[in-house]
Tab-separated table of C-alpha atoms in Angstrom:
chain	number	residue	atom	x	y	z
A	710	UNK	CA	0.000	0.000	0.000
A	711	UNK	CA	1.299	3.450	-0.838
A	712	UNK	CA	1.815	5.743	2.142
A	713	UNK	CA	0.580	9.242	2.779
A	714	UNK	CA	1.840	11.607	0.106
A	715	UNK	CA	2.378	15.312	0.624
A	716	UNK	CA	3.296	17.853	-2.015
A	717	UNK	CA	5.337	19.879	-2.308
A	718	UNK	CA	7.997	18.726	0.139
A	719	UNK	CA	9.605	22.151	0.402
A	720	UNK	CA	8.232	25.612	-0.152
A	721	UNK	CA	9.656	29.104	0.224
A	722	UNK	CA	7.307	32.071	0.288
A	723	UNK	CA	7.411	35.694	1.348
A	724	UNK	CA	5.258	37.458	3.902
A	725	UNK	CA	1.792	38.303	2.657
A	726	UNK	CA	1.656	35.569	0.067
A	727	UNK	CA	-0.639	32.577	0.248
A	728	UNK	CA	0.183	28.911	-0.058
A	729	UNK	CA	-1.657	25.658	-0.779
A	730	UNK	CA	-0.407	22.301	0.442
A	731	UNK	CA	-1.704	18.960	-0.752
A	732	UNK	CA	-2.143	15.590	0.940
A	733	UNK	CA	-3.146	12.236	-0.521
A	734	UNK	CA	-4.143	9.730	2.169
A	735	UNK	CA	-3.646	6.004	2.134
A	736	UNK	CA	-6.107	4.331	-0.183
A	737	UNK	CA	-9.351	3.596	1.647
A	738	UNK	CA	-8.740	6.068	4.456
A	739	UNK	CA	-11.440	8.708	4.615
A	740	UNK	CA	-10.049	10.840	7.424
A	741	UNK	CA	-7.321	13.389	6.848
A	742	UNK	CA	-5.965	15.638	9.556
A	743	UNK	CA	-3.369	18.385	9.472
A	744	UNK	CA	-0.746	19.335	12.044
A	745	UNK	CA	1.813	22.090	12.363
A	746	UNK	CA	5.193	21.150	13.830
A	747	UNK	CA	7.640	23.782	15.085
A	748	UNK	CA	10.646	23.507	17.401
A	749	UNK	CA	9.028	25.765	19.972
A	750	UNK	CA	5.432	24.538	20.005
A	751	UNK	CA	5.901	20.953	18.863
A	752	UNK	CA	3.012	19.299	17.071
A	753	UNK	CA	-0.272	21.183	17.062
A	754	UNK	CA	-3.574	20.094	15.569
A	755	UNK	CA	-4.938	22.249	12.756
A	756	UNK	CA	-8.064	20.477	11.493
A	757	UNK	CA	-9.576	17.180	10.484
A	758	UNK	CA	-11.703	16.221	7.504
A	759	UNK	CA	-13.845	13.155	7.041
A	760	UNK	CA	-15.801	12.464	3.878
A	761	UNK	CA	-15.375	16.058	2.674
A	762	UNK	CA	-16.627	17.570	5.953
A	763	UNK	CA	-14.529	19.398	8.494
A	764	UNK	CA	-14.996	17.391	11.653
A	765	UNK	CA	-12.826	19.393	14.008
A	766	UNK	CA	-10.653	22.476	14.078
A	767	UNK	CA	-7.742	23.477	16.261
A	768	UNK	CA	-6.911	26.837	17.710
A	769	UNK	CA	-5.473	28.553	14.646
A	770	UNK	CA	-6.523	31.837	13.006
A	771	UNK	CA	-8.911	31.920	10.085
A	772	UNK	CA	-5.980	32.384	7.693
A	773	UNK	CA	-5.608	28.627	7.933
A	774	UNK	CA	-8.227	26.720	6.002
A	775	UNK	CA	-8.643	23.399	4.323
A	776	UNK	CA	-10.870	21.193	2.296
A	777	UNK	CA	-11.250	17.595	1.274
A	778	UNK	CA	-12.274	16.243	-2.078
A	779	UNK	CA	-14.479	13.285	-2.946
A	780	UNK	CA	-11.394	11.103	-3.507
A	781	UNK	CA	-10.276	11.923	0.083
A	782	UNK	CA	-7.364	14.064	-1.055
A	783	UNK	CA	-7.057	17.181	1.038
A	784	UNK	CA	-5.620	20.631	0.622
A	785	UNK	CA	-4.599	23.137	3.236
A	786	UNK	CA	-4.388	26.844	2.495
A	787	UNK	CA	-2.660	29.578	4.435
A	788	UNK	CA	-3.350	33.150	3.368
A	789	UNK	CA	-1.424	36.312	4.206
A	790	UNK	CA	1.618	34.399	5.352
A	791	UNK	CA	3.511	35.537	8.439
A	792	UNK	CA	7.054	34.709	9.497
A	793	UNK	CA	5.658	32.606	12.320
A	794	UNK	CA	3.955	30.302	9.848
A	795	UNK	CA	7.320	28.782	8.991
A	796	UNK	CA	6.956	25.173	10.057
A	797	UNK	CA	6.692	21.572	9.001
A	798	UNK	CA	3.099	20.815	8.042
A	799	UNK	CA	2.102	17.208	8.497
A	800	UNK	CA	-0.873	15.393	7.132
A	801	UNK	CA	-2.221	12.251	8.786
A	802	UNK	CA	-4.435	9.571	7.322
A	803	UNK	CA	-6.775	7.223	9.138
A	804	UNK	CA	-9.870	5.089	8.821
A	805	UNK	CA	-11.413	6.518	11.984
A	806	UNK	CA	-10.711	9.314	14.417
A	807	UNK	CA	-7.175	8.423	15.439
A	808	UNK	CA	-4.382	9.404	13.019
A	809	UNK	CA	-2.507	6.266	12.079
A	810	UNK	CA	0.017	7.258	9.474
A	811	UNK	CA	1.588	10.619	8.814
A	812	UNK	CA	3.118	11.885	5.621
A	813	UNK	CA	6.706	13.169	5.434
A	814	UNK	CA	5.468	16.740	5.646
A	815	UNK	CA	5.831	19.967	3.730
A	816	UNK	CA	8.561	22.278	5.011
A	817	UNK	CA	7.302	25.852	4.615
A	818	UNK	CA	9.728	28.734	4.988
A	819	UNK	CA	8.347	32.276	5.063
A	820	UNK	CA	10.854	35.042	4.372
B	1017	UNK	CA	-6.147	21.572	31.427
B	1018	UNK	CA	-4.601	18.573	29.776
B	1019	UNK	CA	-0.902	18.253	29.165
B	1020	UNK	CA	1.754	15.671	28.496
B	1021	UNK	CA	5.403	15.787	29.538
B	1022	UNK	CA	8.143	13.661	28.119
B	1023	UNK	CA	10.769	13.711	30.791
B	1024	UNK	CA	13.797	13.155	28.549
B	1025	UNK	CA	14.491	14.942	25.292
B	1026	UNK	CA	17.216	12.433	24.416
B	1027	UNK	CA	17.873	8.854	25.530
B	1028	UNK	CA	20.890	6.828	24.478
B	1029	UNK	CA	21.153	3.049	24.973
B	1030	UNK	CA	23.370	0.252	23.733
B	1031	UNK	CA	21.993	-2.366	21.379
B	1032	UNK	CA	20.545	-5.264	23.342
B	1033	UNK	CA	19.852	-3.244	26.506
B	1034	UNK	CA	16.407	-2.181	27.765
B	1035	UNK	CA	14.680	0.987	26.603
B	1036	UNK	CA	12.661	3.273	28.873
B	1037	UNK	CA	11.049	6.444	27.516
B	1038	UNK	CA	9.164	8.339	30.182
B	1039	UNK	CA	5.864	10.150	29.816
B	1040	UNK	CA	3.660	11.837	32.384
B	1041	UNK	CA	0.261	13.310	31.673
B	1042	UNK	CA	-2.151	15.660	33.296
B	1043	UNK	CA	-5.870	15.292	32.668
B	1044	UNK	CA	-9.130	16.063	34.390
B	1045	UNK	CA	-10.798	13.128	32.696
B	1046	UNK	CA	-9.954	9.532	31.925
B	1047	UNK	CA	-7.458	9.926	29.139
B	1048	UNK	CA	-6.640	7.940	26.065
B	1049	UNK	CA	-2.894	7.737	25.597
B	1050	UNK	CA	-0.743	6.937	22.603
B	1051	UNK	CA	2.829	6.641	21.504
B	1052	UNK	CA	3.941	7.582	18.001
B	1053	UNK	CA	7.323	6.940	16.401
B	1054	UNK	CA	9.058	9.005	13.746
B	1055	UNK	CA	12.001	7.408	11.979
B	1056	UNK	CA	14.475	9.686	10.192
B	1057	UNK	CA	13.019	11.037	6.961
B	1058	UNK	CA	9.786	9.137	7.486
B	1059	UNK	CA	6.342	10.103	8.718
B	1060	UNK	CA	5.002	9.576	12.220
B	1061	UNK	CA	3.387	6.212	12.831
B	1062	UNK	CA	1.102	5.033	15.610
B	1063	UNK	CA	3.090	2.677	17.862
B	1064	UNK	CA	0.467	1.754	20.449
B	1065	UNK	CA	-2.644	3.051	22.186
B	1066	UNK	CA	-4.347	2.885	25.562
B	1067	UNK	CA	-8.090	3.501	25.642
B	1068	UNK	CA	-9.183	2.325	29.125
B	1069	UNK	CA	-8.960	-1.411	28.512
B	1070	UNK	CA	-5.896	-3.371	29.714
B	1071	UNK	CA	-3.363	-1.133	31.435
B	1072	UNK	CA	-0.419	-2.910	29.804
B	1073	UNK	CA	-0.505	-2.237	26.098
B	1074	UNK	CA	1.578	-3.981	23.488
B	1075	UNK	CA	2.570	-2.219	20.299
B	1076	UNK	CA	4.556	-2.878	17.195
B	1077	UNK	CA	8.249	-3.833	17.103
B	1078	UNK	CA	8.262	-5.255	20.635
B	1079	UNK	CA	7.377	-2.027	22.423
B	1080	UNK	CA	4.882	-1.862	25.250
B	1081	UNK	CA	3.588	0.760	27.654
B	1082	UNK	CA	1.879	0.614	31.014
B	1083	UNK	CA	-0.822	3.040	32.104
B	1084	UNK	CA	-0.417	3.911	35.795
B	1085	UNK	CA	-3.204	6.155	36.965
B	1086	UNK	CA	-1.758	6.671	40.451
B	1087	UNK	CA	1.471	7.947	38.937
B	1088	UNK	CA	-0.172	9.636	35.911
B	1089	UNK	CA	2.425	7.921	33.764
B	1090	UNK	CA	2.496	6.039	30.477
B	1091	UNK	CA	6.132	5.022	30.026
B	1092	UNK	CA	7.249	3.210	26.879
B	1093	UNK	CA	9.533	0.205	27.264
B	1094	UNK	CA	11.276	-2.452	25.232
B	1095	UNK	CA	13.348	-5.288	26.737
B	1096	UNK	CA	16.118	-5.199	24.152
B	1097	UNK	CA	16.965	-2.276	21.871
B	1098	UNK	CA	17.776	-2.765	18.216
B	1099	UNK	CA	19.565	-0.383	15.908
B	1100	UNK	CA	16.364	0.084	13.916
B	1101	UNK	CA	14.664	1.531	17.034
B	1102	UNK	CA	16.652	4.749	16.691
B	1103	UNK	CA	13.960	7.364	16.098
B	1104	UNK	CA	11.974	10.078	17.804
B	1105	UNK	CA	9.075	9.006	20.009
B	1106	UNK	CA	6.062	11.129	20.897
B	1107	UNK	CA	3.683	10.573	23.789
B	1108	UNK	CA	0.160	11.834	23.087
B	1109	UNK	CA	-2.916	12.303	25.275
B	1110	UNK	CA	-6.531	12.592	24.162
B	1111	UNK	CA	-9.161	13.501	26.665
B	1112	UNK	CA	-12.502	13.133	24.980
B	1113	UNK	CA	-14.313	10.324	23.263
B	1114	UNK	CA	-13.378	10.686	19.670
B	1115	UNK	CA	-12.408	14.151	18.605
B	1116	UNK	CA	-8.942	14.641	17.246
B	1117	UNK	CA	-9.143	18.199	18.421
B	1118	UNK	CA	-7.927	17.290	21.887
B	1119	UNK	CA	-4.845	15.348	20.860
B	1120	UNK	CA	-1.946	16.869	22.773
B	1121	UNK	CA	1.564	15.878	21.724
B	1122	UNK	CA	4.611	15.758	23.936
B	1123	UNK	CA	7.802	17.440	22.759
B	1124	UNK	CA	9.332	14.124	21.762
B	1125	UNK	CA	12.223	11.929	22.938
B	1126	UNK	CA	15.040	11.082	20.561
B	1127	UNK	CA	16.278	7.554	21.053
B	1128	UNK	CA	19.833	6.761	19.999
B	1129	UNK	CA	21.032	3.147	19.888
B	1130	UNK	CA	24.769	2.479	20.045
B	1131	UNK	CA	26.232	-0.690	18.523
């Protein structure tokens, strides 16, 4: 079985720009969740989608948004980027509520 | 408020010796607890989970963890370390029935295994 795929793996943007990250879950998994990982804050939950519906949302500003498509692929969007948004963004795939497998992440650098 | 503390940021052991990665949690409710592993250049993977059934939980690759309510601990152990166990390990607490929104990750413990 193919693992969780995230694209792109690396991204460099400047302040004020927006960015879209993509995640393809493991085949058959309908739940996709997103996490932000930084050295200072560690791993923090962003949101979770199940069958195209946002099931839960973490404590992040509205600049962070996401969606899920009918094939379970998910995208995460961050608008008006700030320096503090520099982080590793991880996507997790699961059949139920508990994330089972994470992708390798997208490393976002905001200059 | 819920929290999880991994007591060691880095643990180093020799191959063939026991592994102990310590985790303490704080929760107002009966928690669900998990350990995840992240190998170099690979994604996080669920190692094992405790959800109020047996207090001793067995996971993949010979790891196990014991839930001790009196000590608010969920330490991860393995009798004999292998080189392939070198990775970062995260202790995670969840304090409601099913929502991912209350998953709280520890800061992680890097395990090094010396030949």
